[in-house]
Short mmCIF file of N, CA and C in Angstrom, two decimals:
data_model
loop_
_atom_site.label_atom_id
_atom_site.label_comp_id
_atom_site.label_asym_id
_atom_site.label_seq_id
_atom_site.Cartn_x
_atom_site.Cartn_y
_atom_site.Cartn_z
N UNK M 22 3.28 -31.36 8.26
CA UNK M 22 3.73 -31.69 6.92
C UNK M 22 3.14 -30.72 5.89
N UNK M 23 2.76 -29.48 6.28
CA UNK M 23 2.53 -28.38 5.20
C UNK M 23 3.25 -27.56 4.31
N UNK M 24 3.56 -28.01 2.67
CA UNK M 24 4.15 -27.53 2.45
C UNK M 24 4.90 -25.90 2.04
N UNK M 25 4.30 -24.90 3.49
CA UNK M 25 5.04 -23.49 3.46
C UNK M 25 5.67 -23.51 4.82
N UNK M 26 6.12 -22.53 4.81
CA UNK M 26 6.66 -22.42 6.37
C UNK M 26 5.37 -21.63 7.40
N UNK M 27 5.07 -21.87 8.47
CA UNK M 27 3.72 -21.26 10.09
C UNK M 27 5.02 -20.86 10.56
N UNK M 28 4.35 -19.27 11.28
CA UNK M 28 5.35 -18.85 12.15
C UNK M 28 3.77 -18.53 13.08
N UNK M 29 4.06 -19.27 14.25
CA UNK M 29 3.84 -19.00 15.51
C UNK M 29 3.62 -17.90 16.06
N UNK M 30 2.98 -16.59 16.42
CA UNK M 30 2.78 -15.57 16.66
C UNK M 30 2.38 -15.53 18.54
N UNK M 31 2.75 -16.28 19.65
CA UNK M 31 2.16 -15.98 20.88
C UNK M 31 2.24 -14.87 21.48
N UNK M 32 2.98 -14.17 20.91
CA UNK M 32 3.07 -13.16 22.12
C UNK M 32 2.32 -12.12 21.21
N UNK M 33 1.94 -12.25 19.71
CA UNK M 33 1.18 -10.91 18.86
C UNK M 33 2.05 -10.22 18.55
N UNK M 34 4.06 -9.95 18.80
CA UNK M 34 4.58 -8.96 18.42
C UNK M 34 4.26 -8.36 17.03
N UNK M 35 4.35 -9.81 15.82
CA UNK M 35 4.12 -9.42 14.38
C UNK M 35 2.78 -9.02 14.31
N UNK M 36 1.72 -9.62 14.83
CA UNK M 36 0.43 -9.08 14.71
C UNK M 36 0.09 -7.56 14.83
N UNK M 37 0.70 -7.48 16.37
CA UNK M 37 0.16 -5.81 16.72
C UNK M 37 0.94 -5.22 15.76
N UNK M 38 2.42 -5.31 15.47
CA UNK M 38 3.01 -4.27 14.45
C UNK M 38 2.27 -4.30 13.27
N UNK M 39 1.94 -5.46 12.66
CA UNK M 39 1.52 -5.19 11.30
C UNK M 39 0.53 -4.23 11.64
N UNK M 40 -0.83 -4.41 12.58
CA UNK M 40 -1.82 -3.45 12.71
C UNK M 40 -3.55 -4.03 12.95
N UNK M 41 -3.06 -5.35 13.22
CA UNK M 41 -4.07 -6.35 13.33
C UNK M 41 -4.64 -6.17 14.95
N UNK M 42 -6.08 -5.93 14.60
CA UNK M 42 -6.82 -5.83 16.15
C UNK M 42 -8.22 -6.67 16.60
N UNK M 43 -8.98 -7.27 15.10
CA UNK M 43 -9.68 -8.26 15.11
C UNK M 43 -9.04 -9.52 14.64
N UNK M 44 -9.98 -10.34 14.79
CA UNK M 44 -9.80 -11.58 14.10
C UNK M 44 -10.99 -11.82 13.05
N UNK M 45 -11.20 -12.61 11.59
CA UNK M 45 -9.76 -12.81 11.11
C UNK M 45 -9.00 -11.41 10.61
N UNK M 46 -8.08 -11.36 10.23
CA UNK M 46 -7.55 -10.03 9.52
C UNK M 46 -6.40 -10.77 9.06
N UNK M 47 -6.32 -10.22 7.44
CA UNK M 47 -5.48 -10.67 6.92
C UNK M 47 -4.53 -9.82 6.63
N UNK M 48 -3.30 -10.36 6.55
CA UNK M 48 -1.96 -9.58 6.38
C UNK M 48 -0.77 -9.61 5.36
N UNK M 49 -0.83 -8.76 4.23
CA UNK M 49 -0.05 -9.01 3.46
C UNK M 49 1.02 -8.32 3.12
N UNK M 50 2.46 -8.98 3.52
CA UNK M 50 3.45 -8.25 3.53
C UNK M 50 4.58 -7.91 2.32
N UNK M 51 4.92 -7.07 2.25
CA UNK M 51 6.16 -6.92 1.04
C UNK M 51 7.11 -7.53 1.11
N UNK M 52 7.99 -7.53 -0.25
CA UNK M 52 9.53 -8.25 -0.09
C UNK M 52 10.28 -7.78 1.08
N UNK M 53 10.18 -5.88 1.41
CA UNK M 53 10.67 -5.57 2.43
C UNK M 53 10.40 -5.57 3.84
N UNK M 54 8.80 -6.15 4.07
CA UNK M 54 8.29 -6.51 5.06
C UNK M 54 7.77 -5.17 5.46
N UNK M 55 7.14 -4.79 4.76
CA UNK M 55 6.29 -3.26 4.60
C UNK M 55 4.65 -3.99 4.39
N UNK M 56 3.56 -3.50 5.53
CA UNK M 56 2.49 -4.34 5.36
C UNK M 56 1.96 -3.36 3.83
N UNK M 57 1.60 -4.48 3.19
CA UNK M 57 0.69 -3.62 1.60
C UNK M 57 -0.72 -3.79 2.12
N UNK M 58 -1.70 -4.82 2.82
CA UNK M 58 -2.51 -4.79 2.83
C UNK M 58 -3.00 -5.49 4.18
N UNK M 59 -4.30 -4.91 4.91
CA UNK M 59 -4.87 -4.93 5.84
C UNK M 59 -6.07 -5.30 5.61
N UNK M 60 -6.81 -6.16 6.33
CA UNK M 60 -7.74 -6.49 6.42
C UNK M 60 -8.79 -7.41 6.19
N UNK M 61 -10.30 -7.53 5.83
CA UNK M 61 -10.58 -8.71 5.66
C UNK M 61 -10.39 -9.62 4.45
N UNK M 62 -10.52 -10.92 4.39
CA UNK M 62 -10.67 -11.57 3.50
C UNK M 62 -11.19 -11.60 2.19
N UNK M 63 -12.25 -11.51 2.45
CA UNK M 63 -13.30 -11.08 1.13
C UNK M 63 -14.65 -10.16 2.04
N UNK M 64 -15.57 -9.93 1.49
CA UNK M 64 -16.49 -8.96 1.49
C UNK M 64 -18.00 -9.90 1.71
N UNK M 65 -18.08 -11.32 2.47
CA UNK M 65 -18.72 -12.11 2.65
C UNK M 65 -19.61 -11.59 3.49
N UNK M 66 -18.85 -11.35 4.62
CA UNK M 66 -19.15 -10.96 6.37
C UNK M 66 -19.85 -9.81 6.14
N UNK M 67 -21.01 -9.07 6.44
CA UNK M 67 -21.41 -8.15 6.37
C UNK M 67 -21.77 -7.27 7.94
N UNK M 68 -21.87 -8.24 8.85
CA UNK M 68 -21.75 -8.19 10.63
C UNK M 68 -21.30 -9.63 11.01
N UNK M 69 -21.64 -8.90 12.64
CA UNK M 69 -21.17 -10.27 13.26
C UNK M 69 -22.56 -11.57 12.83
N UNK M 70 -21.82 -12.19 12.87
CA UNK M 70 -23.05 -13.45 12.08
C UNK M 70 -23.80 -13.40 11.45
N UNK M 71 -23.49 -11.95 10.65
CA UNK M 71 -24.53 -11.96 9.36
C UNK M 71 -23.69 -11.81 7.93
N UNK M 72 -24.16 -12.58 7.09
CA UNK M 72 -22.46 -13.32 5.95
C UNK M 72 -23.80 -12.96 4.80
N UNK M 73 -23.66 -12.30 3.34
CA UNK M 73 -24.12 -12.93 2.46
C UNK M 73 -23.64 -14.36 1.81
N UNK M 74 -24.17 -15.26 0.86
CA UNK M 74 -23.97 -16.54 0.28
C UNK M 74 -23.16 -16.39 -0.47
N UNK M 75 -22.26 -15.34 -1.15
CA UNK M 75 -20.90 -15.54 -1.97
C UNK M 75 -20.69 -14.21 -1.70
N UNK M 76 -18.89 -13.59 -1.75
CA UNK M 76 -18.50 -12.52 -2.38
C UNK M 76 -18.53 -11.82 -3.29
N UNK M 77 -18.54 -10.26 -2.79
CA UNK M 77 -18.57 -9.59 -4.18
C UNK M 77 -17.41 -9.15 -4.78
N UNK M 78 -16.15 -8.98 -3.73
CA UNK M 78 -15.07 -9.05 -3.75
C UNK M 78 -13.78 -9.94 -3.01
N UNK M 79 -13.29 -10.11 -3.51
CA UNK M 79 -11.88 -11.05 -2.83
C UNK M 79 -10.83 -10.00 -2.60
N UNK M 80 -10.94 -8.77 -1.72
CA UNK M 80 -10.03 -8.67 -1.11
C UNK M 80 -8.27 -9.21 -1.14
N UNK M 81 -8.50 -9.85 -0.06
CA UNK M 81 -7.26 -10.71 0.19
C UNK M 81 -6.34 -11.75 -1.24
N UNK M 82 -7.23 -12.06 -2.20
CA UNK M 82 -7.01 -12.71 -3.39
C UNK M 82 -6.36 -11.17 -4.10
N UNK M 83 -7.12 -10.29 -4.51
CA UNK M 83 -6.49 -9.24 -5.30
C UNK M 83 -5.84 -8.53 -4.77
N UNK M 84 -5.42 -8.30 -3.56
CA UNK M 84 -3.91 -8.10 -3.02
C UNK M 84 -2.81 -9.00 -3.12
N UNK M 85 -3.12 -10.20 -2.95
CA UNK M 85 -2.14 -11.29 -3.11
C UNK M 85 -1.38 -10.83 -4.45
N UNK M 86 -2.24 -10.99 -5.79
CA UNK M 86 -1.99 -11.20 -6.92
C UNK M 86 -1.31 -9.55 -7.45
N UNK M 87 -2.16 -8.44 -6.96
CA UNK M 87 -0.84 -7.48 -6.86
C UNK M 87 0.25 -7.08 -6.73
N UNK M 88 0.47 -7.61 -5.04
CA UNK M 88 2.28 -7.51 -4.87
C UNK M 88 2.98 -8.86 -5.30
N UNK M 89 2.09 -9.79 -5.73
CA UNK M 89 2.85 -10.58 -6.33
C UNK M 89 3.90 -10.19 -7.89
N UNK M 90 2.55 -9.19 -8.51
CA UNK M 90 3.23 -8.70 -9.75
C UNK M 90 3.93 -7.50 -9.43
N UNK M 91 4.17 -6.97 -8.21
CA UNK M 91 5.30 -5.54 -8.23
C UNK M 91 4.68 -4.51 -7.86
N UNK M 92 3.16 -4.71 -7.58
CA UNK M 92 1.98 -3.43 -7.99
C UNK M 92 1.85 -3.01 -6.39
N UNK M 93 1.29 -1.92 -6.37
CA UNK M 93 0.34 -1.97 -4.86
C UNK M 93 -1.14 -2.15 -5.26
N UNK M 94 -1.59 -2.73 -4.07
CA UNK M 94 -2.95 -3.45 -3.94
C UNK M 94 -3.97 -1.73 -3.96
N UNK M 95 -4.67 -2.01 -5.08
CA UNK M 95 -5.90 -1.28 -5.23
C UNK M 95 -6.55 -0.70 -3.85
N UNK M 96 -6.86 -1.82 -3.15
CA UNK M 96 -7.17 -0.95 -1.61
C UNK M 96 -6.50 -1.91 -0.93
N UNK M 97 -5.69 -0.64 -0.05
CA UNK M 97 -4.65 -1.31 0.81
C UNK M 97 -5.12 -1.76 1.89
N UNK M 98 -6.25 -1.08 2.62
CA UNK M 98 -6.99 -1.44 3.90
C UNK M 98 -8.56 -1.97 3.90
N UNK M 99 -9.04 -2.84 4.44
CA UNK M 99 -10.72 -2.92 4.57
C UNK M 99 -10.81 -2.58 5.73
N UNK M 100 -12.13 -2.92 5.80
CA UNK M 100 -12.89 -3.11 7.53
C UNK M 100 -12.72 -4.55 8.18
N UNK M 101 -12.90 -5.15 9.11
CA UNK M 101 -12.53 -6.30 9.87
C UNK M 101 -13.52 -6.77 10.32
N UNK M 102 -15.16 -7.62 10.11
CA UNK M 102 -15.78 -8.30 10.58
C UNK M 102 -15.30 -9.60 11.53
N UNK M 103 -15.32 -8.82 12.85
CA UNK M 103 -14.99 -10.52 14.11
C UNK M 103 -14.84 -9.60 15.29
N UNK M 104 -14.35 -10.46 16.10
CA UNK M 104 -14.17 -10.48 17.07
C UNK M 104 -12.94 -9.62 17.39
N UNK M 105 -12.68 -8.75 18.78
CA UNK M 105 -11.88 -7.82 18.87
C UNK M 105 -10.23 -8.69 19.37
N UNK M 106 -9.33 -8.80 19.01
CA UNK M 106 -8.33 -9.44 19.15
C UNK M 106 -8.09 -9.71 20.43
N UNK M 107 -7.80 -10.56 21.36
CA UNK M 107 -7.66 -10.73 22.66
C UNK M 107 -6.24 -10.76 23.04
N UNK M 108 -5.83 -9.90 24.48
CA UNK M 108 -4.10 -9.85 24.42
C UNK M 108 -3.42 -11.11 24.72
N UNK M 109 -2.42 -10.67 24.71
CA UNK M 109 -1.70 -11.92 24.54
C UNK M 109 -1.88 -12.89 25.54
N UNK M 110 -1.65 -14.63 25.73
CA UNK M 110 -1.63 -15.01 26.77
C UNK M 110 0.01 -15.06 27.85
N UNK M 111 -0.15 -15.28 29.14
CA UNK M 111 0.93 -14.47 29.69
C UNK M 111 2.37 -15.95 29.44
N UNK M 112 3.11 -15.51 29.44
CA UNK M 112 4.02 -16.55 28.94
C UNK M 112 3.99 -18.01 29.71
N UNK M 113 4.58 -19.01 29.11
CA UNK M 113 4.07 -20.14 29.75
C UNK M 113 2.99 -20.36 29.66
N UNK M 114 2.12 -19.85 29.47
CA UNK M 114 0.30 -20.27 29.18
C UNK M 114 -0.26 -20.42 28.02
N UNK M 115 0.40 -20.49 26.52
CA UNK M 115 -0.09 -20.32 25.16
C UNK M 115 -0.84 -22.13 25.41
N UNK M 116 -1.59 -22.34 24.74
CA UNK M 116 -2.11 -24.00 24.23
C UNK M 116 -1.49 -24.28 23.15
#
């Protein structure tokens, strides 16, 4: 009962195309389905399990609010704090 539409990704086709190879990585696409922006969330994560206590940047927020207004996102790409993306599971086997 959420009100946007989840698209299901098992097999990673949209993932690997956009350019996604960790997790999380965020993905923000154009009207034409041109990725504008790659990468992490905000600027929390500094390693693996090591986070400062707030952001210094929101990333993923000031891309949003860019191509929302027509613009391209200030920086189109970050770095990806996580885990290395794992391939797909083989069909019939998703949970």
């Amino acid at each position: 009962k959420l009100p946007f539409s989840v698209l299901l990704d098992p097999d990673q086709r949209l993932t690997r195309a956009a350019g996604a190879t960790r997790v999380p990585t965020a993905v923000v696409l154009g009207p034409d389905g041109t990725v504008r922006y790659l990468g992490r969330v905000d600027d929390r994560h500094v390693g693996v399990g090591r986070a400062k206590a707030e952001p210094a940047r929101r990333d993923l927020a000031e891309a949003l609010a860019a191509v929302l207004a027509g613009k391209a996102p200030a920086v189109a790409r970050t770095p990806v704090v996580g885990c290395e993306l794992p391939p797909p599971a083989p069909a019939g086997k998703q949970d």
